[in-house]
PDB file of C-alpha atoms in Angstrom:
ATOM      1  CA  VAL A 122     122.778  61.739 104.872  1.00  0.00           C
ATOM      2  CA  SER A 123     122.224  65.503 105.634  1.00  0.00           C
ATOM      3  CA  LEU A 124     120.696  67.779 103.101  1.00  0.00           C
ATOM      4  CA  GLU A 125     124.430  69.851 103.003  1.00  0.00           C
ATOM      5  CA  GLN A 126     126.330  66.597 102.045  1.00  0.00           C
ATOM      6  CA  ALA A 127     123.951  65.645  99.397  1.00  0.00           C
ATOM      7  CA  THR A 128     123.817  68.867  97.978  1.00  0.00           C
ATOM      8  CA  LEU A 129     127.910  68.809  98.180  1.00  0.00           C
ATOM      9  CA  TYR A 130     127.841  65.346  96.456  1.00  0.00           C
ATOM     10  CA  ILE A 131     125.833  67.032  93.610  1.00  0.00           C
ATOM     11  CA  ASN A 132     127.949  69.610  92.765  1.00  0.00           C
ATOM     12  CA  GLU A 133     131.006  67.464  92.859  1.00  0.00           C
ATOM     13  CA  GLN A 134     129.924  64.837  90.393  1.00  0.00           C
ATOM     14  CA  THR A 135     129.246  64.546  87.141  1.00  0.00           C
ATOM     15  CA  LEU A 136     125.966  63.113  87.136  1.00  0.00           C
ATOM     16  CA  THR A 137     123.222  62.245  84.275  1.00  0.00           C
ATOM     17  CA  ASP A 138     119.869  64.422  84.303  1.00  0.00           C
ATOM     18  CA  ALA A 139     117.973  61.037  85.812  1.00  0.00           C
ATOM     19  CA  SER A 140     120.461  60.584  88.562  1.00  0.00           C
ATOM     20  CA  ILE A 141     120.205  64.560  89.403  1.00  0.00           C
ATOM     21  CA  LEU A 142     116.418  64.178  89.832  1.00  0.00           C
ATOM     22  CA  HIS A 143     117.056  60.623  92.099  1.00  0.00           C
ATOM     23  CA  TYR A 144     119.191  63.200  94.159  1.00  0.00           C
ATOM     24  CA  VAL A 145     116.104  65.798  94.104  1.00  0.00           C
ATOM     25  CA  PHE A 146     113.965  63.497  95.048  1.00  0.00           C
ATOM     26  CA  PHE A 147     115.975  62.767  97.837  1.00  0.00           C
ATOM     27  CA  ILE A 148     116.163  66.328  98.776  1.00  0.00           C
ATOM     28  CA  TYR A 149     112.735  66.706  98.439  1.00  0.00           C
ATOM     29  CA  CYS A 150     112.147  63.792 101.219  1.00  0.00           C
ATOM     30  CA  GLN A 151     114.296  65.837 103.564  1.00  0.00           C
ATOM     31  CA  MET A 152     112.386  68.757 102.897  1.00  0.00           C
ATOM     32  CA  VAL A 153     109.344  67.558 103.461  1.00  0.00           C
ATOM     33  CA  LYS A 154     109.596  67.603 107.253  1.00  0.00           C
ATOM     34  CA  GLN A 155     110.157  71.279 106.904  1.00  0.00           C
ATOM     35  CA  ILE A 156     106.916  71.776 104.878  1.00  0.00           C
ATOM     36  CA  PRO A 157     103.805  72.959 106.965  1.00  0.00           C
ATOM     37  CA  SER A 158     101.104  71.836 104.490  1.00  0.00           C
ATOM     38  CA  ARG A 159     100.863  68.108 103.625  1.00  0.00           C
ATOM     39  CA  LEU A 160      99.026  69.041 100.582  1.00  0.00           C
ATOM     40  CA  LEU A 161     101.666  71.169  99.178  1.00  0.00           C
ATOM     41  CA  ALA A 162     104.492  68.755  99.783  1.00  0.00           C
ATOM     42  CA  LEU A 163     102.071  65.640  97.826  1.00  0.00           C
ATOM     43  CA  SER A 164     101.878  68.302  95.380  1.00  0.00           C
ATOM     44  CA  ILE A 165     105.996  69.013  94.798  1.00  0.00           C
ATOM     45  CA  GLY A 166     106.427  65.473  95.099  1.00  0.00           C
ATOM     46  CA  ASP A 167     103.959  64.521  92.375  1.00  0.00           C
ATOM     47  CA  THR A 168     105.662  67.250  90.283  1.00  0.00           C
ATOM     48  CA  ILE A 169     109.128  65.654  91.054  1.00  0.00           C
ATOM     49  CA  GLY A 170     107.748  62.459  90.100  1.00  0.00           C
ATOM     50  CA  VAL A 171     106.555  63.392  86.901  1.00  0.00           C
ATOM     51  CA  PHE A 172     109.668  64.747  85.833  1.00  0.00           C
ATOM     52  CA  MET A 173     111.643  61.731  86.880  1.00  0.00           C
ATOM     53  CA  LEU A 174     109.190  59.123  84.826  1.00  0.00           C
ATOM     54  CA  TYR A 175     109.498  61.589  81.591  1.00  0.00           C
ATOM     55  CA  THR A 176     113.340  61.817  82.136  1.00  0.00           C
ATOM     56  CA  ILE A 177     113.677  57.874  82.563  1.00  0.00           C
ATOM     57  CA  LEU A 178     111.577  57.256  79.324  1.00  0.00           C
ATOM     58  CA  GLU A 179     113.092  59.968  77.141  1.00  0.00           C
ATOM     59  CA  ARG A 180     116.458  57.909  78.304  1.00  0.00           C
ATOM     60  CA  PHE A 181     114.548  54.827  77.101  1.00  0.00           C
ATOM     61  CA  ASP A 182     113.392  56.540  74.151  1.00  0.00           C
ATOM     62  CA  ASN A 183     116.713  58.002  72.599  1.00  0.00           C
ATOM     63  CA  ILE A 184     118.094  54.290  72.857  1.00  0.00           C
ATOM     64  CA  PHE A 185     115.151  52.728  71.025  1.00  0.00           C
ATOM     65  CA  ARG A 186     115.592  55.601  68.141  1.00  0.00           C
ATOM     66  CA  ALA A 187     119.160  54.642  67.538  1.00  0.00           C
ATOM     67  CA  THR A 188     119.182  50.829  67.785  1.00  0.00           C
ATOM     68  CA  MET A 189     115.002  49.793  66.532  1.00  0.00           C
ATOM     69  CA  ASN A 190     114.256  53.156  65.318  1.00  0.00           C
ATOM     70  CA  ILE A 191     111.418  52.680  67.502  1.00  0.00           C
ATOM     71  CA  ASN A 192     109.692  56.125  69.391  1.00  0.00           C
ATOM     72  CA  ILE A 193     108.114  54.893  72.650  1.00  0.00           C
ATOM     73  CA  LEU A 194     107.475  58.537  73.655  1.00  0.00           C
ATOM     74  CA  ASN A 195     105.430  58.815  70.434  1.00  0.00           C
ATOM     75  CA  ILE A 196     107.110  62.373  69.103  1.00  0.00           C
ATOM     76  CA  PRO A 197     105.791  64.893  68.244  1.00  0.00           C
ATOM     77  CA  PHE A 198     104.316  64.213  71.988  1.00  0.00           C
ATOM     78  CA  ARG A 199     106.507  66.519  73.900  1.00  0.00           C
ATOM     79  CA  PHE A 200     106.386  67.077  77.707  1.00  0.00           C
ATOM     80  CA  ASP A 201     105.671  71.166  77.588  1.00  0.00           C
ATOM     81  CA  LYS A 202     102.813  70.392  74.921  1.00  0.00           C
ATOM     82  CA  TYR A 203     101.526  67.991  77.654  1.00  0.00           C
ATOM     83  CA  ILE A 204     101.365  70.448  80.504  1.00  0.00           C
ATOM     84  CA  THR A 205     100.031  73.100  78.382  1.00  0.00           C
ATOM     85  CA  THR A 206      97.303  70.923  77.171  1.00  0.00           C
ATOM     86  CA  SER A 207      96.243  69.675  80.614  1.00  0.00           C
ATOM     87  CA  LEU A 208      96.425  73.158  82.357  1.00  0.00           C
ATOM     88  CA  TYR A 209      94.282  74.269  79.231  1.00  0.00           C
ATOM     89  CA  ASN A 210      91.926  71.359  79.717  1.00  0.00           C
ATOM     90  CA  ILE A 211      91.776  72.228  83.609  1.00  0.00           C
ATOM     91  CA  PHE A 212      91.185  75.829  83.001  1.00  0.00           C
ATOM     92  CA  LYS A 213      88.598  74.913  80.282  1.00  0.00           C
ATOM     93  CA  LYS A 214      86.334  73.322  83.159  1.00  0.00           C
ATOM     94  CA  SER A 215      86.304  76.191  85.454  1.00  0.00           C
ATOM     95  CA  SER A 216      82.763  78.289  85.747  1.00  0.00           C
ATOM     96  CA  PHE A 217      84.142  81.084  84.041  1.00  0.00           C
ATOM     97  CA  MET A 218      85.682  79.473  81.122  1.00  0.00           C
ATOM     98  CA  MET A 219      82.584  77.122  80.782  1.00  0.00           C
ATOM     99  CA  ASN A 220      80.200  80.445  80.737  1.00  0.00           C
ATOM    100  CA  LEU A 221      82.316  82.201  78.091  1.00  0.00           C
ATOM    101  CA  ILE A 222      82.417  79.281  75.878  1.00  0.00           C
ATOM    102  CA  LYS A 223      78.528  79.131  76.350  1.00  0.00           C
ATOM    103  CA  LYS A 224      78.169  82.555  75.144  1.00  0.00           C
ATOM    104  CA  GLU A 225      80.532  82.116  72.417  1.00  0.00           C
ATOM    105  CA  GLN A 226      78.823  78.980  71.266  1.00  0.00           C
ATOM    106  CA  SER A 227      75.340  81.085  71.530  1.00  0.00           C
ATOM    107  CA  LYS A 228      76.872  83.323  69.206  1.00  0.00           C
ATOM    108  CA  ILE A 229      77.617  80.838  66.614  1.00  0.00           C
ATOM    109  CA  GLU A 230      74.101  79.500  66.666  1.00  0.00           C
ATOM    110  CA  GLU A 231      72.511  82.516  66.364  1.00  0.00           C
ATOM    111  CA  SER A 232      74.564  83.801  63.480  1.00  0.00           C
ATOM    112  CA  PHE A 233      74.157  80.090  61.743  1.00  0.00           C
ATOM    113  CA  ASP A 234      70.354  80.533  62.353  1.00  0.00           C
ATOM    114  CA  LYS A 235      70.602  83.808  60.275  1.00  0.00           C
ATOM    115  CA  GLU A 236      72.479  82.948  57.574  1.00  0.00           C
ATOM    116  CA  LEU A 237      71.385  79.654  56.678  1.00  0.00           C
ATOM    117  CA  LYS A 238      67.834  78.382  58.229  1.00  0.00           C
ATOM    118  CA  VAL A 239      66.317  81.677  57.544  1.00  0.00           C
ATOM    119  CA  LYS A 240      67.046  81.505  53.728  1.00  0.00           C
ATOM    120  CA  SER A 241      65.535  77.684  53.936  1.00  0.00           C
ATOM    121  CA  ARG A 242      62.566  78.884  55.875  1.00  0.00           C
ATOM    122  CA  SER A 243      61.869  81.800  53.078  1.00  0.00           C
ATOM    123  CA  ILE A 244      60.852  79.068  50.490  1.00  0.00           C
ATOM    124  CA  ALA A 245      57.320  78.165  50.317  1.00  0.00           C
ATOM    125  CA  THR A 246      55.141  77.355  53.549  1.00  0.00           C
ATOM    126  CA  SER A 247      57.151  75.176  56.470  1.00  0.00           C
ATOM    127  CA  ILE A 248      55.535  71.706  56.228  1.00  0.00           C
ATOM    128  CA  THR A 249      56.549  69.974  59.999  1.00  0.00           C
ATOM    129  CA  CYS A 250      54.043  66.983  59.383  1.00  0.00           C
ATOM    130  CA  LEU A 251      52.697  64.619  57.063  1.00  0.00           C
ATOM    131  CA  PRO A 252      49.772  66.461  55.180  1.00  0.00           C
ATOM    132  CA  ASN A 253      46.178  65.016  55.244  1.00  0.00           C
ATOM    133  CA  LYS A 254      46.030  65.515  51.675  1.00  0.00           C
ATOM    134  CA  GLY A 255      49.221  65.331  49.371  1.00  0.00           C
ATOM    135  CA  ILE A 256      50.695  67.816  47.494  1.00  0.00           C
ATOM    136  CA  ASP A 257      50.179  67.438  43.800  1.00  0.00           C
ATOM    137  CA  HIS A 258      52.977  66.578  41.538  1.00  0.00           C
ATOM    138  CA  LYS A 259      53.160  69.833  39.572  1.00  0.00           C
ATOM    139  CA  ASP A 260      53.171  71.900  42.508  1.00  0.00           C
ATOM    140  CA  ILE A 261      56.343  70.001  43.989  1.00  0.00           C
ATOM    141  CA  LEU A 262      58.410  70.389  40.763  1.00  0.00           C
ATOM    142  CA  ASP A 263      57.306  74.083  40.660  1.00  0.00           C
ATOM    143  CA  LEU A 264      58.733  74.526  43.887  1.00  0.00           C
ATOM    144  CA  MET A 265      62.229  72.887  42.956  1.00  0.00           C
ATOM    145  CA  VAL A 266      62.031  74.674  39.773  1.00  0.00           C
ATOM    146  CA  LYS A 267      61.575  78.063  41.573  1.00  0.00           C
ATOM    147  CA  ALA A 268      64.107  77.173  44.052  1.00  0.00           C
ATOM    148  CA  THR A 269      67.085  75.795  41.620  1.00  0.00           C
ATOM    149  CA  LYS A 270      66.855  78.525  39.369  1.00  0.00           C
ATOM    150  CA  THR A 271      68.114  81.223  42.238  1.00  0.00           C
ATOM    151  CA  GLU A 272      70.057  78.613  43.649  1.00  0.00           C
ATOM    152  CA  ASN A 273      72.312  77.224  40.799  1.00  0.00           C
ATOM    153  CA  VAL A 274      73.486  81.026  39.584  1.00  0.00           C
ATOM    154  CA  PRO A 275      76.513  81.312  41.969  1.00  0.00           C
ATOM    155  CA  TRP A 276      78.166  78.147  40.931  1.00  0.00           C
ATOM    156  CA  GLU A 277      77.291  78.382  37.342  1.00  0.00           C
ATOM    157  CA  THR A 278      78.811  82.081  37.508  1.00  0.00           C
ATOM    158  CA  GLY A 279      81.754  80.458  39.254  1.00  0.00           C
ATOM    159  CA  ARG A 280      81.443  81.916  42.791  1.00  0.00           C
ATOM    160  CA  VAL A 281      81.529  78.705  44.615  1.00  0.00           C
ATOM    161  CA  SER A 282      85.168  77.439  45.635  1.00  0.00           C
ATOM    162  CA  GLY A 283      83.789  73.935  46.134  1.00  0.00           C
ATOM    163  CA  ALA A 284      80.625  71.604  46.317  1.00  0.00           C
ATOM    164  CA  VAL A 285      80.201  71.697  42.574  1.00  0.00           C
ATOM    165  CA  TYR A 286      83.019  70.068  40.925  1.00  0.00           C
ATOM    166  CA  HIS A 287      81.689  69.852  36.900  1.00  0.00           C
ATOM    167  CA  GLY A 288      78.973  72.322  36.096  1.00  0.00           C
ATOM    168  CA  GLN A 289      78.513  71.223  32.301  1.00  0.00           C
ATOM    169  CA  HIS A 290      74.999  71.044  31.273  1.00  0.00           C
ATOM    170  CA  GLU A 291      75.202  68.431  28.887  1.00  0.00           C
ATOM    171  CA  HIS A 292      77.171  66.045  31.555  1.00  0.00           C
ATOM    172  CA  ILE A 293      74.245  66.978  33.662  1.00  0.00           C
ATOM    173  CA  HIS A 294      71.696  65.928  31.767  1.00  0.00           C
ATOM    174  CA  LEU A 295      73.602  62.675  31.389  1.00  0.00           C
ATOM    175  CA  LEU A 296      73.630  62.348  34.924  1.00  0.00           C
ATOM    176  CA  ASN A 297      70.120  63.034  35.157  1.00  0.00           C
ATOM    177  CA  ALA A 298      68.858  60.294  32.527  1.00  0.00           C
ATOM    178  CA  ALA A 299      71.071  57.816  34.250  1.00  0.00           C
ATOM    179  CA  PHE A 300      69.993  58.434  37.795  1.00  0.00           C
ATOM    180  CA  GLY A 301      66.488  58.253  36.173  1.00  0.00           C
ATOM    181  CA  MET A 302      66.854  54.730  35.060  1.00  0.00           C
ATOM    182  CA  TYR A 303      68.507  53.163  38.117  1.00  0.00           C
ATOM    183  CA  SER A 304      66.431  55.363  40.697  1.00  0.00           C
ATOM    184  CA  ILE A 305      65.092  51.943  42.191  1.00  0.00           C
ATOM    185  CA  SER A 306      68.422  49.779  41.653  1.00  0.00           C
ATOM    186  CA  ASN A 307      70.086  47.995  44.570  1.00  0.00           C
ATOM    187  CA  PRO A 308      73.633  47.276  44.021  1.00  0.00           C
ATOM    188  CA  LEU A 309      73.466  44.473  46.688  1.00  0.00           C
ATOM    189  CA  HIS A 310      71.138  42.834  44.119  1.00  0.00           C
ATOM    190  CA  PRO A 311      73.249  42.010  40.997  1.00  0.00           C
ATOM    191  CA  ASP A 312      71.289  38.837  40.273  1.00  0.00           C
ATOM    192  CA  ILE A 313      68.280  41.562  39.399  1.00  0.00           C
ATOM    193  CA  TRP A 314      70.598  44.171  38.026  1.00  0.00           C
ATOM    194  CA  PRO A 315      73.906  42.428  36.729  1.00  0.00           C
ATOM    195  CA  SER A 316      74.441  46.124  35.028  1.00  0.00           C
ATOM    196  CA  VAL A 317      75.198  47.962  38.316  1.00  0.00           C
ATOM    197  CA  MET A 318      77.485  45.308  38.920  1.00  0.00           C
ATOM    198  CA  LYS A 319      79.548  45.535  35.638  1.00  0.00           C
ATOM    199  CA  PHE A 320      79.526  49.646  35.744  1.00  0.00           C
ATOM    200  CA  GLU A 321      80.494  49.585  39.255  1.00  0.00           C
ATOM    201  CA  SER A 322      83.553  47.054  38.412  1.00  0.00           C
ATOM    202  CA  GLU A 323      84.807  49.308  36.020  1.00  0.00           C
ATOM    203  CA  ILE A 324      84.689  52.142  37.364  1.00  0.00           C
ATOM    204  CA  ILE A 325      86.613  50.902  40.373  1.00  0.00           C
ATOM    205  CA  ALA A 326      88.745  49.740  38.083  1.00  0.00           C
ATOM    206  CA  MET A 327      89.187  52.677  35.900  1.00  0.00           C
ATOM    207  CA  THR A 328      90.509  54.546  39.273  1.00  0.00           C
ATOM    208  CA  ALA A 329      92.829  51.985  40.381  1.00  0.00           C
ATOM    209  CA  ALA A 330      94.589  52.244  37.033  1.00  0.00           C
ATOM    210  CA  LEU A 331      95.181  55.950  37.698  1.00  0.00           C
ATOM    211  CA  VAL A 332      96.841  55.432  41.201  1.00  0.00           C
ATOM    212  CA  SER A 333      98.599  52.052  40.875  1.00  0.00           C
ATOM    213  CA  ASP A 334     100.251  49.338  39.055  1.00  0.00           C
ATOM    214  CA  ALA A 335      98.120  46.574  38.805  1.00  0.00           C
ATOM    215  CA  ASP A 336     100.962  44.061  38.221  1.00  0.00           C
ATOM    216  CA  VAL A 337     103.060  45.125  41.337  1.00  0.00           C
ATOM    217  CA  SER A 338      99.675  45.830  43.881  1.00  0.00           C
ATOM    218  CA  PRO A 339      96.373  45.219  42.660  1.00  0.00           C
ATOM    219  CA  VAL A 340      94.208  47.632  44.119  1.00  0.00           C
ATOM    220  CA  PHE A 341      90.378  47.001  45.022  1.00  0.00           C
ATOM    221  CA  GLY A 342      87.782  48.897  46.255  1.00  0.00           C
ATOM    222  CA  SER A 343      83.890  49.805  45.969  1.00  0.00           C
ATOM    223  CA  THR A 344      81.802  53.160  45.426  1.00  0.00           C
ATOM    224  CA  THR A 345      80.626  55.430  48.287  1.00  0.00           C
ATOM    225  CA  SER A 346      78.316  57.771  48.563  1.00  0.00           C
ATOM    226  CA  GLY A 347      80.871  60.525  48.740  1.00  0.00           C
ATOM    227  CA  GLY A 348      83.991  61.603  50.272  1.00  0.00           C
ATOM    228  CA  THR A 349      83.584  61.536  53.936  1.00  0.00           C
ATOM    229  CA  GLU A 350      82.182  57.610  53.721  1.00  0.00           C
ATOM    230  CA  SER A 351      84.789  57.007  51.243  1.00  0.00           C
ATOM    231  CA  ILE A 352      87.357  58.261  53.943  1.00  0.00           C
ATOM    232  CA  ILE A 353      85.663  56.158  56.988  1.00  0.00           C
ATOM    233  CA  LEU A 354      85.617  52.963  54.648  1.00  0.00           C
ATOM    234  CA  ALA A 355      89.666  53.135  54.074  1.00  0.00           C
ATOM    235  CA  ILE A 356      90.273  54.043  57.389  1.00  0.00           C
ATOM    236  CA  LYS A 357      88.349  50.827  58.467  1.00  0.00           C
ATOM    237  CA  ALA A 358      89.873  48.591  55.971  1.00  0.00           C
ATOM    238  CA  HIS A 359      93.222  49.359  57.408  1.00  0.00           C
ATOM    239  CA  ARG A 360      92.043  48.985  61.328  1.00  0.00           C
ATOM    240  CA  ASP A 361      90.545  45.665  60.297  1.00  0.00           C
ATOM    241  CA  PHE A 362      93.476  44.410  58.161  1.00  0.00           C
ATOM    242  CA  TYR A 363      96.093  45.015  60.803  1.00  0.00           C
ATOM    243  CA  ARG A 364      93.952  43.752  63.761  1.00  0.00           C
ATOM    244  CA  GLU A 365      93.873  40.356  61.911  1.00  0.00           C
ATOM    245  CA  HIS A 366      96.976  40.208  60.632  1.00  0.00           C
ATOM    246  CA  TYR A 367      99.269  41.831  62.852  1.00  0.00           C
ATOM    247  CA  ASN A 368      97.310  41.618  66.147  1.00  0.00           C
ATOM    248  CA  ILE A 369      97.242  45.588  66.773  1.00  0.00           C
ATOM    249  CA  ASP A 370      94.347  46.193  68.937  1.00  0.00           C
ATOM    250  CA  ARG A 371      95.530  49.745  69.753  1.00  0.00           C
ATOM    251  CA  PRO A 372      95.865  51.196  66.277  1.00  0.00           C
ATOM    252  CA  GLU A 373      97.194  54.696  65.509  1.00  0.00           C
ATOM    253  CA  MET A 374      96.843  56.900  62.482  1.00  0.00           C
ATOM    254  CA  VAL A 375      99.445  59.667  61.478  1.00  0.00           C
ATOM    255  CA  VAL A 376      98.135  62.479  59.381  1.00  0.00           C
ATOM    256  CA  GLY A 377      98.935  66.366  58.847  1.00  0.00           C
ATOM    257  CA  VAL A 378      96.670  68.959  60.334  1.00  0.00           C
ATOM    258  CA  SER A 379      95.262  69.693  57.102  1.00  0.00           C
ATOM    259  CA  ALA A 380      93.551  66.269  56.539  1.00  0.00           C
ATOM    260  CA  HIS A 381      90.000  66.315  56.062  1.00  0.00           C
ATOM    261  CA  ALA A 382      87.567  66.288  58.861  1.00  0.00           C
ATOM    262  CA  ALA A 383      86.321  62.823  58.171  1.00  0.00           C
ATOM    263  CA  VAL A 384      89.414  61.846  59.524  1.00  0.00           C
ATOM    264  CA  ASP A 385      88.241  63.142  63.061  1.00  0.00           C
ATOM    265  CA  LYS A 386      85.192  61.289  62.279  1.00  0.00           C
ATOM    266  CA  ALA A 387      86.412  57.916  61.219  1.00  0.00           C
ATOM    267  CA  CYS A 388      89.025  57.867  64.239  1.00  0.00           C
ATOM    268  CA  ASP A 389      86.361  58.473  66.888  1.00  0.00           C
ATOM    269  CA  MET A 390      83.916  56.108  65.267  1.00  0.00           C
ATOM    270  CA  LEU A 391      86.435  53.148  64.849  1.00  0.00           C
ATOM    271  CA  GLY A 392      88.358  53.578  68.016  1.00  0.00           C
ATOM    272  CA  ILE A 393      91.679  54.703  66.458  1.00  0.00           C
ATOM    273  CA  LYS A 394      94.341  57.197  67.908  1.00  0.00           C
ATOM    274  CA  LEU A 395      94.560  60.163  65.905  1.00  0.00           C
ATOM    275  CA  ILE A 396      98.110  61.494  65.943  1.00  0.00           C
ATOM    276  CA  LYS A 397      98.197  64.987  64.125  1.00  0.00           C
ATOM    277  CA  VAL A 398     101.741  66.498  62.901  1.00  0.00           C
ATOM    278  CA  VAL A 399     103.021  70.095  61.739  1.00  0.00           C
ATOM    279  CA  LEU A 400     103.235  70.934  57.809  1.00  0.00           C
ATOM    280  CA  ASP A 401     106.049  72.286  56.278  1.00  0.00           C
ATOM    281  CA  PRO A 402     105.774  76.073  56.829  1.00  0.00           C
ATOM    282  CA  VAL A 403     106.903  76.876  53.188  1.00  0.00           C
ATOM    283  CA  SER A 404     104.790  74.316  50.992  1.00  0.00           C
ATOM    284  CA  PHE A 405     101.955  73.671  53.677  1.00  0.00           C
ATOM    285  CA  SER A 406     102.297  70.303  52.600  1.00  0.00           C
ATOM    286  CA  ILE A 407     102.943  67.436  55.827  1.00  0.00           C
ATOM    287  CA  ASP A 408     106.158  67.438  57.076  1.00  0.00           C
ATOM    288  CA  LEU A 409     108.042  64.387  56.633  1.00  0.00           C
ATOM    289  CA  THR A 410     110.264  64.460  59.617  1.00  0.00           C
ATOM    290  CA  ALA A 411     107.646  65.367  62.154  1.00  0.00           C
ATOM    291  CA  LEU A 412     105.809  62.272  60.438  1.00  0.00           C
ATOM    292  CA  LYS A 413     108.469  59.812  60.627  1.00  0.00           C
ATOM    293  CA  ARG A 414     109.041  60.499  64.342  1.00  0.00           C
ATOM    294  CA  ALA A 415     105.221  59.940  65.134  1.00  0.00           C
ATOM    295  CA  LEU A 416     105.453  56.674  63.594  1.00  0.00           C
ATOM    296  CA  THR A 417     104.810  53.754  65.983  1.00  0.00           C
ATOM    297  CA  PRO A 418     104.379  49.945  66.265  1.00  0.00           C
ATOM    298  CA  ASN A 419     100.908  50.479  66.220  1.00  0.00           C
ATOM    299  CA  THR A 420     100.854  52.559  63.492  1.00  0.00           C
ATOM    300  CA  ILE A 421      98.051  51.339  60.732  1.00  0.00           C
ATOM    301  CA  MET A 422      98.096  54.060  58.507  1.00  0.00           C
ATOM    302  CA  MET A 423      99.418  57.437  57.113  1.00  0.00           C
ATOM    303  CA  TYR A 424      97.241  59.906  55.404  1.00  0.00           C
ATOM    304  CA  ALA A 425      98.049  61.990  52.436  1.00  0.00           C
ATOM    305  CA  SER A 426      95.933  64.577  51.021  1.00  0.00           C
ATOM    306  CA  ALA A 427      96.123  65.057  47.292  1.00  0.00           C
ATOM    307  CA  PRO A 428      95.447  67.982  47.572  1.00  0.00           C
ATOM    308  CA  SER A 429      94.603  69.120  51.121  1.00  0.00           C
ATOM    309  CA  TYR A 430      91.575  70.775  51.818  1.00  0.00           C
ATOM    310  CA  PRO A 431      92.253  74.121  53.179  1.00  0.00           C
ATOM    311  CA  HIS A 432      95.499  75.126  51.069  1.00  0.00           C
ATOM    312  CA  GLY A 433      95.327  72.956  47.919  1.00  0.00           C
ATOM    313  CA  ALA A 434      98.676  71.551  48.589  1.00  0.00           C
ATOM    314  CA  ILE A 435      99.920  68.195  47.482  1.00  0.00           C
ATOM    315  CA  ASP A 436     101.194  65.872  50.263  1.00  0.00           C
ATOM    316  CA  PRO A 437     104.698  64.209  48.893  1.00  0.00           C
ATOM    317  CA  VAL A 438     102.954  60.769  48.512  1.00  0.00           C
ATOM    318  CA  ARG A 439     106.074  59.031  47.077  1.00  0.00           C
ATOM    319  CA  ALA A 440     108.484  60.124  49.981  1.00  0.00           C
ATOM    320  CA  MET A 441     105.973  59.212  52.265  1.00  0.00           C
TER     321      MET A 441
END
């Protein structure tokens, strides 16, 4: 079959995209004889091959979506986005971009040093190794009193957007007294400190009652050192559960782009593929359509923010 015959046949027939790509590939095979550079010919062939593969996968994707609500292409993955990202990654590794990135990183490090480290270094004399003679208790406390006297002013006057979530001094005194009594306790030894187990269990039970109906779905948990550890442990629990009960060894997690940074840390640590979807442009909560399209048989968890860290928006938990 000649090149002219193949072209005429394409023009005369109503063909699917996939069929056209097959003929385009055939035409390429005819043209390759006329291309002087073998490298150029291979590059053109690879490009056509990628488009053919994606077209075939897209056909299967439409079938699976319509029949079994399964998304094999893991939308919101799009081919154009994949190409853009790939080109960016290639460009990023060029010497020009690497030098540019290095300069910007240096600027950030210098700014960080000036804005934060200078403040900490200005507090008394810097101690970089254990002194031959320990510092007197009174001197240590005096140093801390002097430092906190100025450091507490911003949040006490309402000029800090986060970090401190309860600033009443009466409550702070209660916390300090409690910490003093249990500073050497260890929750791993309830046989020695049974009251620690009692208090922790009651805190977990009260928290569970706020977010669930115990008669329908009992909630379990543990206390942690903070938000980041809580997020990591929750994600780990999902990964372990679905690996044990559903044999999912390539877990995926779907979140909005506004999800807490601890999610990125957890997925990196635990070997979970993190899929981020767009937000609703009006409410800044997670886009439910994008969320639904991103779900796959390997999805072990959806993440909702209530509220989200950057915008304070509430994701539609019940709808999710």
